[in-house]
Tab-separated table of C-alpha atoms and ligand atoms in Angstrom:
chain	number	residue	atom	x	y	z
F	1	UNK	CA	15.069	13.291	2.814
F	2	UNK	CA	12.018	11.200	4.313
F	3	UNK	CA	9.337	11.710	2.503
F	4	UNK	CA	5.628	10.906	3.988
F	5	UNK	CA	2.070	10.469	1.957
F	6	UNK	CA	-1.223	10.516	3.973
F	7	UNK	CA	-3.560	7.872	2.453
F	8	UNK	CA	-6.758	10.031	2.301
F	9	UNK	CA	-8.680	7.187	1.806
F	10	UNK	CA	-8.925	7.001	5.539
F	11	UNK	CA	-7.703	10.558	6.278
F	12	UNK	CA	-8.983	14.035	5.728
F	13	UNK	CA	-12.379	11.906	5.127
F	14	UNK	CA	-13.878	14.492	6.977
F	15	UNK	CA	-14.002	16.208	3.372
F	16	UNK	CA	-14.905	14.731	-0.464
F	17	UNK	CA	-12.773	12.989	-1.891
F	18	UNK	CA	-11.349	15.622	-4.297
F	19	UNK	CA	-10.644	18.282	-1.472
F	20	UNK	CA	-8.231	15.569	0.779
F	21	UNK	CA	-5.480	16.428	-1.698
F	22	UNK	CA	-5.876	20.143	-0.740
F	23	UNK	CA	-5.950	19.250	2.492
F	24	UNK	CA	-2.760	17.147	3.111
F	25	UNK	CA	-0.860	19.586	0.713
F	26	UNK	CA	-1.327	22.303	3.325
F	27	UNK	CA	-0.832	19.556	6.026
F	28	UNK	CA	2.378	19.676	4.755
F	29	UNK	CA	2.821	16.247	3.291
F	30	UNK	CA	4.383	15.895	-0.256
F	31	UNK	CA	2.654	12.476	-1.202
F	32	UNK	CA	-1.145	11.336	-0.867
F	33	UNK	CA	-2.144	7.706	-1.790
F	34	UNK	CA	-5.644	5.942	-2.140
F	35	UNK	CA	-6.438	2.696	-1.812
F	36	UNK	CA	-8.537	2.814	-5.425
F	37	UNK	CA	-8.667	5.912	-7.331
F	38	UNK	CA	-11.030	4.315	-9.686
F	39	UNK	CA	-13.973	6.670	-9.314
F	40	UNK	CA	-11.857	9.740	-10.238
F	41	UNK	CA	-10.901	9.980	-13.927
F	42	UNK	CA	-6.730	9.543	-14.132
F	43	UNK	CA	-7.082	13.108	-15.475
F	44	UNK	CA	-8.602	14.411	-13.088
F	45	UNK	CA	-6.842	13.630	-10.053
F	46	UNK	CA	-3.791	14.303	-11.858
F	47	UNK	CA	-4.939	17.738	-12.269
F	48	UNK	CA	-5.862	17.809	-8.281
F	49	UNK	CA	-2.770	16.538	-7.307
F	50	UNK	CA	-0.945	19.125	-9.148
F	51	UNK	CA	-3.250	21.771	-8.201
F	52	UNK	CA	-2.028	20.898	-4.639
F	53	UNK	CA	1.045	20.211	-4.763
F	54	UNK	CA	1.462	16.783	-4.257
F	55	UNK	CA	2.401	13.608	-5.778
F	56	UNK	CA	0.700	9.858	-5.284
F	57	UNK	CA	2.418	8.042	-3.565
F	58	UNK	CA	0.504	4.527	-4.369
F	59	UNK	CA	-2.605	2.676	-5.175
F	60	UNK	CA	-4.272	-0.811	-5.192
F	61	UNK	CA	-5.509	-2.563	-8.865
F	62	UNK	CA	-8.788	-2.836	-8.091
F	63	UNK	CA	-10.643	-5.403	-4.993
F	64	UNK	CA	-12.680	-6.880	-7.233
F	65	UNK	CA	-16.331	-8.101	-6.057
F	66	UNK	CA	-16.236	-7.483	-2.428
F	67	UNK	CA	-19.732	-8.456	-2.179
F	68	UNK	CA	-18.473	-12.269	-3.290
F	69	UNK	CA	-15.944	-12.154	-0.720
F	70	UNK	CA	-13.272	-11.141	-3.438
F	71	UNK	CA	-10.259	-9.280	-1.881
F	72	UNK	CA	-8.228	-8.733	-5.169
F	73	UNK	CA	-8.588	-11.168	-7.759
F	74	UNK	CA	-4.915	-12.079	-7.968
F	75	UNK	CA	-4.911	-15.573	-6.778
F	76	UNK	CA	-8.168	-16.467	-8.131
F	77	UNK	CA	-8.262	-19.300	-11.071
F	78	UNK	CA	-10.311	-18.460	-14.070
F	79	UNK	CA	-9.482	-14.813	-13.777
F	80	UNK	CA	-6.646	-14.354	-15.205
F	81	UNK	CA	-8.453	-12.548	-18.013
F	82	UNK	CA	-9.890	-10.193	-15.342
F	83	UNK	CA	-6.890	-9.614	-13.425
F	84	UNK	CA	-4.787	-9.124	-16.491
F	85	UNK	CA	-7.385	-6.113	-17.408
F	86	UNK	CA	-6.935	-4.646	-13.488
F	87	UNK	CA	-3.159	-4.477	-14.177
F	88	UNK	CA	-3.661	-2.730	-17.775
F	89	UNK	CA	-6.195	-0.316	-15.926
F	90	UNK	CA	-3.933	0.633	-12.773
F	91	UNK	CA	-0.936	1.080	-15.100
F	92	UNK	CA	-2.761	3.333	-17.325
F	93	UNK	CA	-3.704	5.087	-14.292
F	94	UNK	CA	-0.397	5.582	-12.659
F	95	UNK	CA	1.115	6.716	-15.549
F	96	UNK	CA	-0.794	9.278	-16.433
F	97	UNK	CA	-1.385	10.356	-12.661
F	98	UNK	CA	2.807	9.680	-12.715
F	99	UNK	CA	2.558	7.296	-9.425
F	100	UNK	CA	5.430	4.726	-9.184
F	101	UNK	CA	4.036	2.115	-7.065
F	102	UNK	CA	1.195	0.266	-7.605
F	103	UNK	CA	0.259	-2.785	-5.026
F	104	UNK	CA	-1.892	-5.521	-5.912
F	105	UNK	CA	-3.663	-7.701	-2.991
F	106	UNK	CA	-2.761	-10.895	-3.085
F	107	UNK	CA	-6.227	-11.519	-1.844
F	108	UNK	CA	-8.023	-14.428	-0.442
F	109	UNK	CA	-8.555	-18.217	-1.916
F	110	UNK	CA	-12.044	-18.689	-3.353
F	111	UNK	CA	-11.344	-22.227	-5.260
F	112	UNK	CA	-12.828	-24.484	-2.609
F	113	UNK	CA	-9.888	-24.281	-0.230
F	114	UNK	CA	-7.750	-25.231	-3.040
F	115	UNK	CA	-4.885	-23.282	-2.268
F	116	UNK	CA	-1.722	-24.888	-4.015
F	117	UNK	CA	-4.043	-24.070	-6.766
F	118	UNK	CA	-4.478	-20.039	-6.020
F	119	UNK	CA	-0.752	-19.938	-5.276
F	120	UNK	CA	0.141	-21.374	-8.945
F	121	UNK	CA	-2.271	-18.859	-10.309
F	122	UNK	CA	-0.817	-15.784	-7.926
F	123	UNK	CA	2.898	-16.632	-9.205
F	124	UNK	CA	1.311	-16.544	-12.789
F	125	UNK	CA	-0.383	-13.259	-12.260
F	126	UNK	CA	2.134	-11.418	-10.178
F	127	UNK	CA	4.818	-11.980	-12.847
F	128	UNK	CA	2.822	-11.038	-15.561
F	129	UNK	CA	2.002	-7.529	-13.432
F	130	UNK	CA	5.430	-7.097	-12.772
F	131	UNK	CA	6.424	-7.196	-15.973
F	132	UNK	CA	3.905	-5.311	-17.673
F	133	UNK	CA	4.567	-2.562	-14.648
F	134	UNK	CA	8.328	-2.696	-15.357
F	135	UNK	CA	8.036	-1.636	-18.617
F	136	UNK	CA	6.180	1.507	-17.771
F	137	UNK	CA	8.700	2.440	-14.787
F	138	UNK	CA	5.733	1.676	-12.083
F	139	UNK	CA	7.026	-0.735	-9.048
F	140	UNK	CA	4.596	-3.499	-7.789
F	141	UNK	CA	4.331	-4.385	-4.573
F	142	UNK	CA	2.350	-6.954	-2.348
F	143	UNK	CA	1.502	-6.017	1.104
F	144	UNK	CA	1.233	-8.821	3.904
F	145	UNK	CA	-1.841	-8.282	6.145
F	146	UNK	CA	-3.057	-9.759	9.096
F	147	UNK	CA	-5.435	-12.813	9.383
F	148	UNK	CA	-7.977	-11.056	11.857
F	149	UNK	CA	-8.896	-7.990	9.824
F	150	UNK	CA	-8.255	-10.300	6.343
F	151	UNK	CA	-9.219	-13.981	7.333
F	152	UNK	CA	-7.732	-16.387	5.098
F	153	UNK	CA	-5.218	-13.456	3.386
F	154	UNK	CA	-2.654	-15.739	1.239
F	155	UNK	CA	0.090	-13.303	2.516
F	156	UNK	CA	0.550	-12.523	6.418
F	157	UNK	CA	3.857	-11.560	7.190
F	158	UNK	CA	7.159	-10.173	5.133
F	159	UNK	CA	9.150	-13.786	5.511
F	160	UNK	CA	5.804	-15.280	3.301
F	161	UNK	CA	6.099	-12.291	0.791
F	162	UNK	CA	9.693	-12.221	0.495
F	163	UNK	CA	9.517	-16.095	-0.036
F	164	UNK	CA	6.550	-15.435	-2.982
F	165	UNK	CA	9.268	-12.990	-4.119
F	166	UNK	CA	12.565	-15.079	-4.228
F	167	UNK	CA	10.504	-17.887	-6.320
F	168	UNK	CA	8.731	-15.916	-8.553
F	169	UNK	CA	12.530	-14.087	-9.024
F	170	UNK	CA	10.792	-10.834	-10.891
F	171	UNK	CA	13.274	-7.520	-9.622
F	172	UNK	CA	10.160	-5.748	-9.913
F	173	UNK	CA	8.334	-6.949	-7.332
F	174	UNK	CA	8.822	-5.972	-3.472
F	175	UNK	CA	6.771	-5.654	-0.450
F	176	UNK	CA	4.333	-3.117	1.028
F	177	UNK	CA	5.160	-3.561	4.468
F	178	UNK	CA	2.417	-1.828	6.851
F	179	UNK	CA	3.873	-1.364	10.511
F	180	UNK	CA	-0.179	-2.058	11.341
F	181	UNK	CA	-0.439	-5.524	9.814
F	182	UNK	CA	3.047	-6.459	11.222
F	183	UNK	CA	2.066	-5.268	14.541
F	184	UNK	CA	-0.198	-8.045	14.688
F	185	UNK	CA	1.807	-10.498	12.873
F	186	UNK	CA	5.034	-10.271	13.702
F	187	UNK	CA	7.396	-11.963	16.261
F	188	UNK	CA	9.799	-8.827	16.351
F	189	UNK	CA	9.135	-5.986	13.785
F	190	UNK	CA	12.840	-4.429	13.728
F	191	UNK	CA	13.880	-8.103	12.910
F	192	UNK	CA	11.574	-9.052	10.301
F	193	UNK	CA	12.494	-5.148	9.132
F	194	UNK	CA	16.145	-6.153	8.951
F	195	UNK	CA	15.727	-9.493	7.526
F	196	UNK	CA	13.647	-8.740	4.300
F	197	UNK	CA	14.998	-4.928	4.043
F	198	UNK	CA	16.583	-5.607	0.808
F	199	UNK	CA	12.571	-6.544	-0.705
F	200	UNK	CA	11.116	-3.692	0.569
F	201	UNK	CA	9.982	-1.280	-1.947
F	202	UNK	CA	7.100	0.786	0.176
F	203	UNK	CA	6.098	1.407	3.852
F	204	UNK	CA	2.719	2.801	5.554
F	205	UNK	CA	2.077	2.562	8.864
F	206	UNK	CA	-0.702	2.962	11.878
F	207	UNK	CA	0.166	2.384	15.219
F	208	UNK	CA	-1.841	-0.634	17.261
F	209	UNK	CA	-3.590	-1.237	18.776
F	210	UNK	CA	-6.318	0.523	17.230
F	211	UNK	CA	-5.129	1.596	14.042
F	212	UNK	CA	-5.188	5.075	14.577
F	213	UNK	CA	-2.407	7.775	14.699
F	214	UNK	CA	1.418	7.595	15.735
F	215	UNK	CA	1.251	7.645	19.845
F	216	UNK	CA	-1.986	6.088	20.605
F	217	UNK	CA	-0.085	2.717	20.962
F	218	UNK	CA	3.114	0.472	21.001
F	219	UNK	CA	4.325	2.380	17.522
F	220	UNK	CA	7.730	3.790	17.742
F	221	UNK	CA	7.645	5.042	14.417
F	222	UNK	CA	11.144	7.457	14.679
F	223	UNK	CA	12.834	4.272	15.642
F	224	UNK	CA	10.990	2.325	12.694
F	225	UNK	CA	11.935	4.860	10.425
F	226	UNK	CA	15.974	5.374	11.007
F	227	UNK	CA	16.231	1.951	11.016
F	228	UNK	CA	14.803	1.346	7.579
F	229	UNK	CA	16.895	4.734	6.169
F	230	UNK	CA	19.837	3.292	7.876
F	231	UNK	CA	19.155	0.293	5.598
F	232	UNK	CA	19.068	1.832	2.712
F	233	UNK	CA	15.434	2.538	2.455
F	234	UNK	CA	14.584	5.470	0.354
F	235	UNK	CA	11.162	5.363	-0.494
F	236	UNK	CA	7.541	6.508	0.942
F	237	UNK	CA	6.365	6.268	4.365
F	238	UNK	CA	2.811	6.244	3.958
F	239	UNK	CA	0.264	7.033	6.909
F	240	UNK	CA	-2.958	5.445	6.517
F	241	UNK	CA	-4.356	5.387	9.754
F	242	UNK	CA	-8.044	6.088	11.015
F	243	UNK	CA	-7.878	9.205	12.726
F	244	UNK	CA	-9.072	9.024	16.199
F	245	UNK	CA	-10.261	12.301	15.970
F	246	UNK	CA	-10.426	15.421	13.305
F	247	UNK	CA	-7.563	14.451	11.222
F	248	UNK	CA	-6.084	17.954	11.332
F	249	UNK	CA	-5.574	17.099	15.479
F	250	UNK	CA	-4.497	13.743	14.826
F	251	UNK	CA	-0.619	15.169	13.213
F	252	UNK	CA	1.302	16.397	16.167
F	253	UNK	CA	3.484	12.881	15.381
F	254	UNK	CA	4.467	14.496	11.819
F	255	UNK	CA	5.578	17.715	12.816
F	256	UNK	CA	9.156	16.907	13.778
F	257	UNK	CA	9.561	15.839	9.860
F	258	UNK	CA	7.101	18.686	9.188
F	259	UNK	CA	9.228	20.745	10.291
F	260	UNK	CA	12.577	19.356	8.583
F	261	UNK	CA	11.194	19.705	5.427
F	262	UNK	CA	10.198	22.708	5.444
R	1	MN	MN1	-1.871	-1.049	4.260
């Protein structure tokens, strides 16, 4: 059955944090996922999540210094210390708040432009997260996003991650694909879909332009969505979209499935 998360890190914002997983529960979506849980204790939002019903879907190890222009510190050289401590810290999380996907971002390169350099160190790092996530039954993912929102984002399309994937040769690493980056990156989505289907492991999606909800753009998201189950696909589709209104109003897209489940 598909099942969809709403990332109430940009929906149901019209509430604190800890009432959004109220919220989507009686939204009727099984899954929520945040883009860093960090400021609720694991505990905590384990016990929310329960409390309403629903499970986390996925979450990012943490951006690092976003005030140093730091956008994950996967790639970066003379962090592998730090990162290695982010990886620790997000699988600790998602075990005890039971989430099986955990994404890092592959982030930016900081080392003077060196970026043979930051790609060395990514290949490094990413194993050594995939690994360590393995063990612990979590999946890691990286998510390819586009160069206008993320200039200078190692990663910008699913060919470039499923490449980082086939050399690095870990099975437990895939891709976060995000129908909103690809929009903008893409040549032809149900193609690049097809073509790296079998890497894959999670899905969100906005429609564009814009970013906001299923319908206010060029988004055919039933279409997006049989093809990838007619692949095979079995996992999450995630919406993490801005709402372009009260989030509540923003749904009529979900009821169809909504309505399946239920
Ligand atoms: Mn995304």
């Amino acid at each position: 059955m598909t099942r969809f998360s709403a990332n109430i890190s940009m929906m149901f914002t019209e509430r604190p944090l800890r009432e959004r997983f109220a919220a989507a529960g009686a939204a009727g979506f099984p899954g929520v996922e945040i883009q860093f849980p960090y400021e609720l204790a694991a505990d905590d939002m384990a016990r929310l999540a329960r409390l309403a019903g629903v499970e986390i879907a996925s979450f990012n190890t943490p951006i690092g210094n976003r005030a140093a222009g730091e956008v994950g510190i996967a790639s970066l050289p003379r962090r592998e210390a730090d990162f290695r401590q982010h990886v620790v810290l997000a699988r600790d999380y998602a075990t005890a708040v039971r989430c099986r996907n955990v994404n890092v971002l592959v982030g930016v390169c900081l080392d003077g432009g060196n970026k043979d350099r930051c790609i060395n160190v990514l290949y490094d790092n990413l194993y050594y997260a995939a690994s360590e996530l393995q063990a612990a039954g979590i999946r890691l993912t990286i998510e390819p996003m586009n160069t206008t929102d993320r200039p200078g984002y190692l990663i910008n399309t699913l060919d470039e991650a499923s490449a980082v994937i086939d050399r690095i040769g870990h099975p437990n690493l895939k891709i976060e694909a995000d129908l909103y980056h690809m929009a903008m990156m893409e040549e032809d989505i149900p193609a690049s879909l097809r073509r790296n289907l079998h890497n894959i492991g999670h899905v969100q999606f906005a429609d564009w332009p814009g970013r906001h909800e299923p319908g206010t753009g060029a988004l055919d998201l039933p279409a997006i969505v049989a093809l990838l189950e007619a692949g095979g696909y079995g996992s999450w589709f995630s919406a993490e979209y801005v709402p372009s209104e009260t989030t509540e109003r923003t749904l009529s897209w979900y009821e169809p499935w909504r309505s399946a489940a239920t």
